[in-house]
Amino acid sequence: MDIKELYQLYQQHPCITTDSRNCPEGSIFLALKGASFNGNQFAVQALEKGCSYAIIDESDILDNPDCPENQKQHLILVNDCLQTYKDLAREHRRQFDIPMVGITGTNGKTTTKELIRAVLAEEYAVMATEGNFNNDVGVPKTLFRLDKNTDIAVVEMGASHPGDIKTLVETAEPTCGLITNVGRAHLQGFGSFEGVCKTKGELYDFLMARDLPIFVNRDNEHLMKMVNGERLTVHGQKPDIYYYGQSDNPDILIRGEVISCAPFLKFRWREQDHDAGYTSDWMEVQTQLIGAYNLDNMLAAIIVGYVNNIPFDKINHALEHYKPTNNRSQLTETEHNHLIVDAYNANPTSMKAAIDNFKRMEVSPKMAILGKMGELGDVSDEEHQKVVDMLADAGFDEVWLVGDEYFSTHHSPLTNLRLFHDVEEVKAAIAQEQPQHRYILIKGSNSVKLFQLPELL
């Protein structure tokens, strides 16, 4: 059965499940595999629970004499279930001639996606990636949510290995896109920073090859190298590139400046077209996000909204009313403390941004609880030392570092430093000392589980 025949079957049964515990009546079960599970083993069970068909990629079930013939008729054998999932999702995506914004990057993907969603929702019915469903399973799952009511889609794409973005863009087929930034993350998978740039740049490759528009932070030297140079030579054409940024570069269409972080980001922005000799008045936006580093994310949302004809006042309304709810750039007021929670993930770039921003916040006293950064490979010791060095310069009132990686750093300049092996030791210290009346930055890789701390503080 080829992909078009499978899609016709999907149109008759428009619900795909990959979880045998959730089998809606009449749905199609697709047997994915993982490090610790094999969906093929649950295909018959899925049929018994109500699925009309099950797509498998192991023939053992069909050869099993214990499997009833009437069930075998509802088992569809393919070469690779994951590839079939992606192919089906792409076929579904092709039924909708709508704009689709593709987003990737090392940091800020999810926040930028949510801001773009908020801005576009002022005028359109938007379908966007939920949570962080941004991998080769999450992106197809997102695409299957497209329906006749969708005006525009925003799809986030993550990567941890070479070629990941190429696979995802060939599945989602975005009509425009942006890379938030590139940094030293997942180096165990990518092998080097150059590997990060090459993989993230696969979004540019896809768009350039099709002469589709790109949104670029003009102030980011890495992105500028990626969008020009060899990539431009290979594709032989330069698509429409819409620049945003904070500098006074004449190429920049949407320019912004930080006004204050006390503690929420307040900024101003304007449209400028130097060729036409036109510059709009500055517009001020008071956000509900922590962090000057979020200005770039705000400007990305503005320029996407601008190109999609969202009026300025509605852009500002969306940005002012967006409130994070996903452990990213959140300020939580508790009975005892003010918490800046960014405990979903951490890498050298995002850790530096968080420390720099906390340093410039006009609040006191300041306490930082920072977890280790994962997947850094050979540069792990070097990058954790850099964090300690930044903290020595920041002058925070208290610093708690969590993770074995910090025990081997040189931290003598930090007289207010305490080291913890894991989050359980931190929880015990909080229970005993009960810190109060502090502004506390909480940031670390998700594996450190610092997200357990806010309820204790």
CSV table of C-alpha atoms in Angstrom, one decimal:
chain,number,residue,atom,x,y,z
A,1,MET,CA,0.0,0.0,0.0
A,2,ASP,CA,1.6,3.3,-1.1
A,3,ILE,CA,1.4,6.5,0.9
A,4,LYS,CA,-1.6,7.9,-1.2
A,5,GLU,CA,-3.6,4.8,-0.5
A,6,LEU,CA,-2.7,5.0,3.2
A,7,TYR,CA,-3.8,8.6,3.2
A,8,GLN,CA,-7.1,7.6,1.6
A,9,LEU,CA,-7.5,5.1,4.5
A,10,TYR,CA,-6.6,7.9,7.0
A,11,GLN,CA,-9.4,10.1,5.4
A,12,GLN,CA,-11.9,7.4,6.2
A,13,HIS,CA,-10.4,7.0,9.7
A,14,PRO,CA,-9.0,10.5,10.5
A,15,CYS,CA,-7.4,9.7,13.9
A,16,ILE,CA,-3.9,8.2,14.3
A,17,THR,CA,-2.8,7.0,17.7
A,18,THR,CA,0.7,5.8,18.6
A,19,ASP,CA,-0.3,4.8,22.2
A,20,SER,CA,-2.0,1.5,22.7
A,21,ARG,CA,-3.4,2.8,25.9
A,22,ASN,CA,-5.4,5.4,23.9
A,23,CYS,CA,-7.3,3.7,21.1
A,24,PRO,CA,-10.4,5.7,20.0
A,25,GLU,CA,-13.0,3.7,18.2
A,26,GLY,CA,-12.3,3.6,14.5
A,27,SER,CA,-8.8,5.1,14.8
A,28,ILE,CA,-5.6,3.8,13.2
A,29,PHE,CA,-2.8,2.5,15.4
A,30,LEU,CA,0.8,3.2,14.2
A,31,ALA,CA,3.5,1.0,15.8
A,32,LEU,CA,6.4,3.2,16.7
A,33,LYS,CA,9.6,1.9,18.4
A,34,GLY,CA,11.8,3.5,21.1
A,35,ALA,CA,14.7,2.5,23.2
A,36,SER,CA,12.4,0.7,25.7
A,37,PHE,CA,9.3,-0.1,23.7
A,38,ASN,CA,8.1,-1.6,20.5
A,39,GLY,CA,4.6,-0.7,19.3
A,40,ASN,CA,4.4,-3.8,17.1
A,41,GLN,CA,3.9,-5.9,20.2
A,42,PHE,CA,0.7,-4.0,21.0
A,43,ALA,CA,-0.8,-3.9,17.5
A,44,VAL,CA,-3.3,-6.7,18.1
A,45,GLN,CA,-4.2,-5.3,21.4
A,46,ALA,CA,-4.9,-1.9,19.8
A,47,LEU,CA,-7.3,-3.6,17.3
A,48,GLU,CA,-9.1,-5.3,20.2
A,49,LYS,CA,-9.5,-1.9,22.0
A,50,GLY,CA,-11.2,-0.3,19.1
A,51,CYS,CA,-8.7,0.7,16.4
A,52,SER,CA,-9.9,-0.1,12.8
A,53,TYR,CA,-6.4,-0.7,11.5
A,54,ALA,CA,-2.9,-1.1,12.8
A,55,ILE,CA,0.2,-0.1,10.8
A,56,ILE,CA,3.2,-2.3,11.7
A,57,ASP,CA,6.8,-2.8,10.4
A,58,GLU,CA,7.5,-6.3,11.7
A,59,SER,CA,6.0,-9.3,9.9
A,60,ASP,CA,6.1,-11.7,12.8
A,61,ILE,CA,2.6,-10.9,13.8
A,62,LEU,CA,1.3,-11.8,10.4
A,63,ASP,CA,3.1,-15.1,10.5
A,64,ASN,CA,1.8,-15.9,14.0
A,65,PRO,CA,-0.8,-18.8,13.8
A,66,ASP,CA,-2.4,-17.6,17.1
A,67,CYS,CA,-3.4,-14.2,15.5
A,68,PRO,CA,-6.9,-14.5,14.1
A,69,GLU,CA,-7.3,-14.1,10.4
A,70,ASN,CA,-10.0,-11.4,10.8
A,71,GLN,CA,-7.4,-9.3,12.7
A,72,LYS,CA,-4.6,-10.0,10.2
A,73,GLN,CA,-6.8,-8.3,7.6
A,74,HIS,CA,-6.6,-5.1,9.6
A,75,LEU,CA,-2.8,-5.1,10.0
A,76,ILE,CA,-0.9,-3.1,7.4
A,77,LEU,CA,2.8,-4.0,7.0
A,78,VAL,CA,5.2,-1.1,5.9
A,79,ASN,CA,9.0,-0.9,5.8
A,80,ASP,CA,9.3,1.7,8.6
A,81,CYS,CA,6.5,3.0,10.8
A,82,LEU,CA,8.2,6.2,11.7
A,83,GLN,CA,9.0,7.1,8.1
A,84,THR,CA,5.4,6.2,7.2
A,85,TYR,CA,4.2,8.5,10.0
A,86,LYS,CA,6.2,11.4,8.6
A,87,ASP,CA,5.1,10.6,5.0
A,88,LEU,CA,1.5,10.5,6.0
A,89,ALA,CA,1.8,13.8,7.9
A,90,ARG,CA,3.4,15.4,4.9
A,91,GLU,CA,0.6,14.2,2.7
A,92,HIS,CA,-1.9,15.7,5.1
A,93,ARG,CA,0.0,19.0,5.3
A,94,ARG,CA,-0.1,19.2,1.5
A,95,GLN,CA,-3.9,19.3,1.6
A,96,PHE,CA,-3.7,22.8,3.1
A,97,ASP,CA,-2.4,25.7,0.9
A,98,ILE,CA,-1.7,28.0,3.9
A,99,PRO,CA,1.3,29.8,5.3
A,100,MET,CA,3.5,27.8,7.7
A,101,VAL,CA,6.2,29.4,9.8
A,102,GLY,CA,9.0,27.0,10.6
A,103,ILE,CA,11.1,27.8,13.8
A,104,THR,CA,14.3,26.3,15.0
A,105,GLY,CA,17.3,27.4,17.0
A,106,THR,CA,19.4,26.6,20.1
A,107,ASN,CA,17.5,28.8,22.6
A,108,GLY,CA,14.2,30.6,22.6
A,109,LYS,CA,12.3,28.3,20.1
A,110,THR,CA,9.3,27.7,22.3
A,111,THR,CA,9.0,31.2,23.6
A,112,THR,CA,9.3,32.6,20.1
A,113,LYS,CA,6.8,30.2,18.8
A,114,GLU,CA,4.3,31.2,21.5
A,115,LEU,CA,4.8,34.9,20.9
A,116,ILE,CA,4.3,34.4,17.1
A,117,ARG,CA,1.2,32.4,17.8
A,118,ALA,CA,-0.1,35.1,20.0
A,119,VAL,CA,0.5,37.9,17.5
A,120,LEU,CA,-0.9,35.9,14.5
A,121,ALA,CA,-4.0,34.9,16.6
A,122,GLU,CA,-5.0,38.6,16.6
A,123,GLU,CA,-6.2,38.2,13.0
A,124,TYR,CA,-6.0,34.5,12.1
A,125,ALA,CA,-7.0,31.0,13.2
A,126,VAL,CA,-3.6,29.6,14.2
A,127,MET,CA,-2.5,26.0,14.6
A,128,ALA,CA,0.9,25.9,16.5
A,129,THR,CA,3.1,23.2,18.1
A,130,GLU,CA,1.8,22.3,21.6
A,131,GLY,CA,4.4,22.2,24.3
A,132,ASN,CA,7.7,21.0,22.9
A,133,PHE,CA,6.4,18.4,20.4
A,134,ASN,CA,9.2,19.4,18.1
A,135,ASN,CA,11.0,16.1,17.1
A,136,ASP,CA,10.4,13.5,14.4
A,137,VAL,CA,7.4,12.2,16.3
A,138,GLY,CA,6.1,15.5,17.6
A,139,VAL,CA,6.1,17.4,14.3
A,140,PRO,CA,4.0,14.8,12.5
A,141,LYS,CA,1.6,14.8,15.4
A,142,THR,CA,1.4,18.6,15.1
A,143,LEU,CA,0.7,18.5,11.4
A,144,PHE,CA,-2.2,16.1,11.8
A,145,ARG,CA,-3.9,18.9,13.8
A,146,LEU,CA,-4.3,20.9,10.6
A,147,ASP,CA,-7.9,21.3,9.5
A,148,LYS,CA,-10.1,23.3,7.3
A,149,ASN,CA,-10.4,26.0,9.9
A,150,THR,CA,-6.7,26.7,10.1
A,151,ASP,CA,-5.5,30.0,8.5
A,152,ILE,CA,-1.8,29.7,9.3
A,153,ALA,CA,0.5,27.3,11.2
A,154,VAL,CA,3.5,27.8,13.4
A,155,VAL,CA,5.7,24.7,13.7
A,156,GLU,CA,8.7,24.4,16.1
A,157,MET,CA,11.5,22.0,15.1
A,158,GLY,CA,14.2,20.8,17.4
A,159,ALA,CA,17.4,18.9,16.8
A,160,SER,CA,20.0,17.0,18.7
A,161,HIS,CA,21.8,15.2,15.8
A,162,PRO,CA,23.0,16.1,12.3
A,163,GLY,CA,20.3,15.9,9.7
A,164,ASP,CA,17.4,16.3,12.2
A,165,ILE,CA,16.2,19.6,10.8
A,166,LYS,CA,16.4,18.5,7.2
A,167,THR,CA,14.1,15.6,8.0
A,168,LEU,CA,11.6,17.8,9.8
A,169,VAL,CA,11.4,20.6,7.2
A,170,GLU,CA,10.9,18.0,4.4
A,171,THR,CA,8.0,16.7,6.5
A,172,ALA,CA,6.4,20.0,7.5
A,173,GLU,CA,7.3,22.0,4.3
A,174,PRO,CA,7.3,25.5,5.8
A,175,THR,CA,6.6,28.5,3.6
A,176,CYS,CA,8.8,30.8,5.6
A,177,GLY,CA,11.0,30.5,8.7
A,178,LEU,CA,13.5,31.7,11.2
A,179,ILE,CA,16.4,30.4,13.4
A,180,THR,CA,16.3,32.1,16.8
A,181,ASN,CA,20.1,31.6,17.4
A,182,VAL,CA,22.8,29.0,17.5
A,183,GLY,CA,24.8,28.0,20.5
A,184,ARG,CA,26.8,25.2,22.1
A,185,ALA,CA,24.1,22.7,23.0
A,186,HIS,CA,23.7,19.0,22.4
A,187,LEU,CA,27.4,18.9,21.4
A,188,GLN,CA,27.5,15.1,22.2
A,189,GLY,CA,25.1,14.7,19.3
A,190,PHE,CA,26.3,17.3,16.9
A,191,GLY,CA,30.0,16.8,17.6
A,192,SER,CA,30.9,20.5,17.4
A,193,PHE,CA,29.5,24.0,17.2
A,194,GLU,CA,29.9,23.9,13.4
A,195,GLY,CA,27.7,20.8,13.5
A,196,VAL,CA,25.0,22.8,15.3
A,197,CYS,CA,25.2,25.5,12.7
A,198,LYS,CA,25.1,23.1,9.8
A,199,THR,CA,22.0,21.3,11.2
A,200,LYS,CA,20.1,24.4,12.2
A,201,GLY,CA,20.9,25.9,8.8
A,202,GLU,CA,19.0,23.1,7.0
A,203,LEU,CA,16.0,25.3,7.5
A,204,TYR,CA,17.6,28.0,5.5
A,205,ASP,CA,18.6,25.4,2.9
A,206,PHE,CA,15.0,24.3,2.4
A,207,LEU,CA,13.7,27.8,2.2
A,208,MET,CA,16.4,29.2,-0.1
A,209,ALA,CA,16.1,26.3,-2.5
A,210,ARG,CA,12.5,27.2,-3.0
A,211,ASP,CA,12.9,31.0,-2.9
A,212,LEU,CA,10.8,31.3,0.3
A,213,PRO,CA,11.1,34.2,2.8
A,214,ILE,CA,13.4,34.1,5.8
A,215,PHE,CA,13.4,36.2,9.0
A,216,VAL,CA,16.9,36.9,10.3
A,217,ASN,CA,18.3,38.6,13.4
A,218,ARG,CA,20.7,41.0,11.7
A,219,ASP,CA,22.8,41.4,14.8
A,220,ASN,CA,23.6,37.7,15.1
A,221,GLU,CA,27.0,37.1,13.4
A,222,HIS,CA,26.5,33.4,13.2
A,223,LEU,CA,23.1,33.6,11.5
A,224,MET,CA,24.5,36.2,9.1
A,225,LYS,CA,27.3,33.8,8.1
A,226,MET,CA,24.7,31.0,7.7
A,227,VAL,CA,22.4,32.9,5.5
A,228,ASN,CA,25.1,34.2,3.2
A,229,GLY,CA,28.5,32.7,2.1
A,230,GLU,CA,28.6,29.2,0.9
A,231,ARG,CA,24.9,28.6,1.4
A,232,LEU,CA,24.1,31.5,-1.0
A,233,THR,CA,26.5,30.2,-3.6
A,234,VAL,CA,25.0,26.7,-3.5
A,235,HIS,CA,21.5,27.8,-4.0
A,236,GLY,CA,22.4,30.5,-6.5
A,237,GLN,CA,19.6,32.9,-5.4
A,238,LYS,CA,18.7,35.0,-2.4
A,239,PRO,CA,15.1,34.9,-1.2
A,240,ASP,CA,13.3,37.7,0.5
A,241,ILE,CA,15.1,38.2,3.8
A,242,TYR,CA,13.4,40.3,6.5
A,243,TYR,CA,15.9,41.6,9.1
A,244,TYR,CA,15.2,42.5,12.7
A,245,GLY,CA,17.5,43.5,15.5
A,246,GLN,CA,18.6,46.0,18.1
A,247,SER,CA,21.4,47.8,16.3
A,248,ASP,CA,21.1,50.9,14.0
A,249,ASN,CA,22.0,48.8,10.9
A,250,PRO,CA,20.2,50.2,7.9
A,251,ASP,CA,19.2,46.7,6.7
A,252,ILE,CA,17.0,46.2,9.8
A,253,LEU,CA,13.3,46.5,9.1
A,254,ILE,CA,12.1,46.0,12.7
A,255,ARG,CA,14.3,47.5,15.3
A,256,GLY,CA,13.9,47.3,19.1
A,257,GLU,CA,15.6,48.6,22.3
A,258,VAL,CA,15.3,47.5,25.9
A,259,ILE,CA,13.9,50.2,28.2
A,260,SER,CA,14.0,48.4,31.5
A,261,CYS,CA,13.9,45.0,33.3
A,262,ALA,CA,12.4,45.8,36.7
A,263,PRO,CA,11.8,42.9,36.7
A,264,PHE,CA,9.6,42.5,33.6
A,265,LEU,CA,11.0,43.4,30.2
A,266,LYS,CA,9.8,46.8,28.8
A,267,PHE,CA,11.0,47.7,25.3
A,268,ARG,CA,10.3,49.9,22.4
A,269,TRP,CA,10.2,49.1,18.7
A,270,ARG,CA,9.7,50.7,15.3
A,271,GLU,CA,9.5,50.0,11.6
A,272,GLN,CA,12.2,51.5,9.5
A,273,ASP,CA,12.8,51.5,5.7
A,274,HIS,CA,16.0,53.5,5.0
A,275,ASP,CA,15.6,53.0,1.2
A,276,ALA,CA,12.2,54.7,1.4
A,277,GLY,CA,13.4,57.3,3.9
A,278,TYR,CA,10.7,56.1,6.3
A,279,THR,CA,10.8,55.4,10.0
A,280,SER,CA,7.7,55.0,12.2
A,281,ASP,CA,7.4,56.4,15.7
A,282,TRP,CA,8.7,54.4,18.6
A,283,MET,CA,6.1,52.2,20.3
A,284,GLU,CA,6.5,51.0,23.9
A,285,VAL,CA,5.5,47.5,25.1
A,286,GLN,CA,5.4,46.4,28.7
A,287,THR,CA,5.7,42.6,28.7
A,288,GLN,CA,5.1,39.9,31.3
A,289,LEU,CA,8.3,38.2,30.4
A,290,ILE,CA,11.5,38.2,32.4
A,291,GLY,CA,14.8,38.8,30.6
A,292,ALA,CA,16.3,41.3,28.2
A,293,TYR,CA,17.3,38.3,26.1
A,294,ASN,CA,13.6,38.0,25.2
A,295,LEU,CA,13.7,41.2,23.2
A,296,ASP,CA,15.0,39.2,20.2
A,297,ASN,CA,12.1,36.8,20.6
A,298,MET,CA,9.7,39.7,20.7
A,299,LEU,CA,11.2,41.3,17.6
A,300,ALA,CA,10.9,37.9,15.8
A,301,ALA,CA,7.2,37.8,16.6
A,302,ILE,CA,6.8,41.4,15.5
A,303,ILE,CA,8.4,40.9,12.1
A,304,VAL,CA,6.4,37.7,11.4
A,305,GLY,CA,3.2,39.6,12.3
A,306,TYR,CA,4.2,42.6,10.3
A,307,VAL,CA,4.8,40.5,7.1
A,308,ASN,CA,1.5,38.8,7.7
A,309,ASN,CA,-0.3,42.2,7.9
A,310,ILE,CA,-1.1,42.3,11.6
A,311,PRO,CA,-1.8,45.9,12.6
A,312,PHE,CA,0.8,47.5,15.0
A,313,ASP,CA,-1.7,48.0,17.8
A,314,LYS,CA,-2.8,44.4,17.7
A,315,ILE,CA,0.9,43.2,17.7
A,316,ASN,CA,1.5,45.3,20.8
A,317,HIS,CA,-1.7,44.0,22.4
A,318,ALA,CA,-0.6,40.4,21.9
A,319,LEU,CA,2.9,40.9,23.3
A,320,GLU,CA,1.6,42.8,26.3
A,321,HIS,CA,-0.9,40.1,27.2
A,322,TYR,CA,1.3,37.1,26.6
A,323,LYS,CA,2.1,35.4,29.9
A,324,PRO,CA,4.4,32.4,30.0
A,325,THR,CA,3.2,29.2,31.7
A,326,ASN,CA,5.9,26.7,30.8
A,327,ASN,CA,8.8,27.2,33.2
A,328,ARG,CA,10.4,29.7,30.7
A,329,SER,CA,11.1,33.2,31.8
A,330,GLN,CA,8.4,33.2,34.4
A,331,LEU,CA,8.3,35.4,37.5
A,332,THR,CA,6.4,33.7,40.3
A,333,GLU,CA,5.4,35.6,43.4
A,334,THR,CA,5.1,33.3,46.4
A,335,GLU,CA,4.2,34.0,50.0
A,336,HIS,CA,7.9,34.2,50.8
A,337,ASN,CA,10.0,35.0,47.6
A,338,HIS,CA,10.1,36.3,44.1
A,339,LEU,CA,11.1,33.4,41.7
A,340,ILE,CA,12.5,33.8,38.2
A,341,VAL,CA,11.9,30.2,36.9
A,342,ASP,CA,13.7,29.1,33.8
A,343,ALA,CA,14.1,25.4,34.8
A,344,TYR,CA,13.1,23.7,31.6
A,345,ASN,CA,16.6,23.6,30.0
A,346,ALA,CA,20.1,25.0,30.1
A,347,ASN,CA,23.1,25.3,27.9
A,348,PRO,CA,26.0,27.7,27.8
A,349,THR,CA,24.2,30.3,25.7
A,350,SER,CA,21.0,30.4,27.7
A,351,MET,CA,22.9,30.2,31.0
A,352,LYS,CA,24.9,33.3,30.1
A,353,ALA,CA,21.8,35.1,29.1
A,354,ALA,CA,20.0,34.3,32.3
A,355,ILE,CA,23.0,35.3,34.5
A,356,ASP,CA,23.5,38.6,32.6
A,357,ASN,CA,19.8,39.4,32.8
A,358,PHE,CA,19.6,38.7,36.5
A,359,LYS,CA,22.6,40.9,37.0
A,360,ARG,CA,21.0,43.8,35.4
A,361,MET,CA,17.6,43.4,37.1
A,362,GLU,CA,17.0,46.3,39.6
A,363,VAL,CA,16.0,44.1,42.5
A,364,SER,CA,17.6,42.7,45.7
A,365,PRO,CA,18.6,40.6,47.5
A,366,LYS,CA,19.5,38.2,44.7
A,367,MET,CA,20.0,34.4,45.0
A,368,ALA,CA,20.8,32.1,42.1
A,369,ILE,CA,20.1,28.3,42.2
A,370,LEU,CA,21.7,26.9,39.0
A,371,GLY,CA,21.9,23.4,37.9
A,372,LYS,CA,24.3,21.6,35.6
A,373,MET,CA,24.2,21.7,31.8
A,374,GLY,CA,23.9,18.4,30.1
A,375,GLU,CA,25.1,16.9,26.8
A,376,LEU,CA,28.2,19.1,26.5
A,377,GLY,CA,30.7,16.3,25.8
A,378,ASP,CA,34.4,17.2,25.9
A,379,VAL,CA,33.7,20.9,26.7
A,380,SER,CA,31.6,20.2,29.8
A,381,ASP,CA,34.3,21.2,32.3
A,382,GLU,CA,35.2,24.3,30.3
A,383,GLU,CA,31.6,25.5,30.1
A,384,HIS,CA,30.8,24.9,33.8
A,385,GLN,CA,33.9,26.8,34.7
A,386,LYS,CA,32.7,29.7,32.6
A,387,VAL,CA,29.4,29.7,34.6
A,388,VAL,CA,31.4,30.0,37.8
A,389,ASP,CA,33.5,32.8,36.4
A,390,MET,CA,30.4,34.7,35.3
A,391,LEU,CA,28.9,34.3,38.8
A,392,ALA,CA,32.1,35.6,40.4
A,393,ASP,CA,31.7,38.8,38.3
A,394,ALA,CA,27.9,39.1,38.8
A,395,GLY,CA,28.0,39.8,42.6
A,396,PHE,CA,24.8,37.9,43.6
A,397,ASP,CA,24.1,37.7,47.3
A,398,GLU,CA,23.9,33.9,47.3
A,399,VAL,CA,24.8,31.2,44.8
A,400,TRP,CA,23.8,27.6,45.0
A,401,LEU,CA,25.2,25.3,42.3
A,402,VAL,CA,23.6,21.8,41.7
A,403,GLY,CA,25.4,19.0,40.0
A,404,ASP,CA,28.7,17.0,40.3
A,405,GLU,CA,30.2,19.1,37.4
A,406,TYR,CA,30.5,22.1,39.6
A,407,PHE,CA,32.6,20.3,42.3
A,408,SER,CA,35.6,20.2,40.0
A,409,THR,CA,35.5,23.9,39.1
A,410,HIS,CA,37.7,26.6,40.5
A,411,HIS,CA,35.3,28.7,42.6
A,412,SER,CA,37.5,30.4,45.3
A,413,PRO,CA,36.4,33.9,44.2
A,414,LEU,CA,32.9,33.1,45.2
A,415,THR,CA,32.7,33.4,49.0
A,416,ASN,CA,28.9,33.1,49.0
A,417,LEU,CA,28.8,29.8,47.1
A,418,ARG,CA,27.4,26.4,48.1
A,419,LEU,CA,27.6,23.2,46.2
A,420,PHE,CA,25.0,20.4,46.0
A,421,HIS,CA,25.2,17.1,44.3
A,422,ASP,CA,21.5,16.9,43.4
A,423,VAL,CA,18.1,18.5,43.9
A,424,GLU,CA,17.3,16.4,47.0
A,425,GLU,CA,20.2,18.0,48.8
A,426,VAL,CA,18.9,21.4,47.8
A,427,LYS,CA,15.4,20.5,49.0
A,428,ALA,CA,16.8,19.5,52.3
A,429,ALA,CA,18.6,22.8,52.7
A,430,ILE,CA,15.5,24.8,51.8
A,431,ALA,CA,13.5,22.9,54.3
A,432,GLN,CA,16.0,23.6,57.0
A,433,GLU,CA,16.8,27.2,56.2
A,434,GLN,CA,13.6,28.4,54.6
A,435,PRO,CA,15.0,31.3,52.5
A,436,GLN,CA,12.6,34.3,52.4
A,437,HIS,CA,12.3,37.8,50.9
A,438,ARG,CA,14.7,37.0,48.0
A,439,TYR,CA,14.6,37.3,44.3
A,440,ILE,CA,15.7,33.8,43.3
A,441,LEU,CA,16.8,32.7,39.8
A,442,ILE,CA,16.2,29.0,39.2
A,443,LYS,CA,17.8,27.5,36.0
A,444,GLY,CA,19.3,24.2,35.0
A,445,SER,CA,18.9,21.3,32.6
A,446,ASN,CA,15.5,19.5,33.0
A,447,SER,CA,17.3,16.4,34.2
A,448,VAL,CA,18.4,18.2,37.4
A,449,LYS,CA,14.7,18.6,38.3
A,450,LEU,CA,15.0,22.1,39.7
A,451,PHE,CA,11.3,22.5,38.6
A,452,GLN,CA,10.6,20.8,42.0
A,453,LEU,CA,11.8,23.8,43.9
A,454,PRO,CA,9.3,26.6,43.4
A,455,GLU,CA,6.6,25.0,45.5
A,456,LEU,CA,9.2,24.9,48.4
A,457,LEU,CA,10.2,28.5,48.1
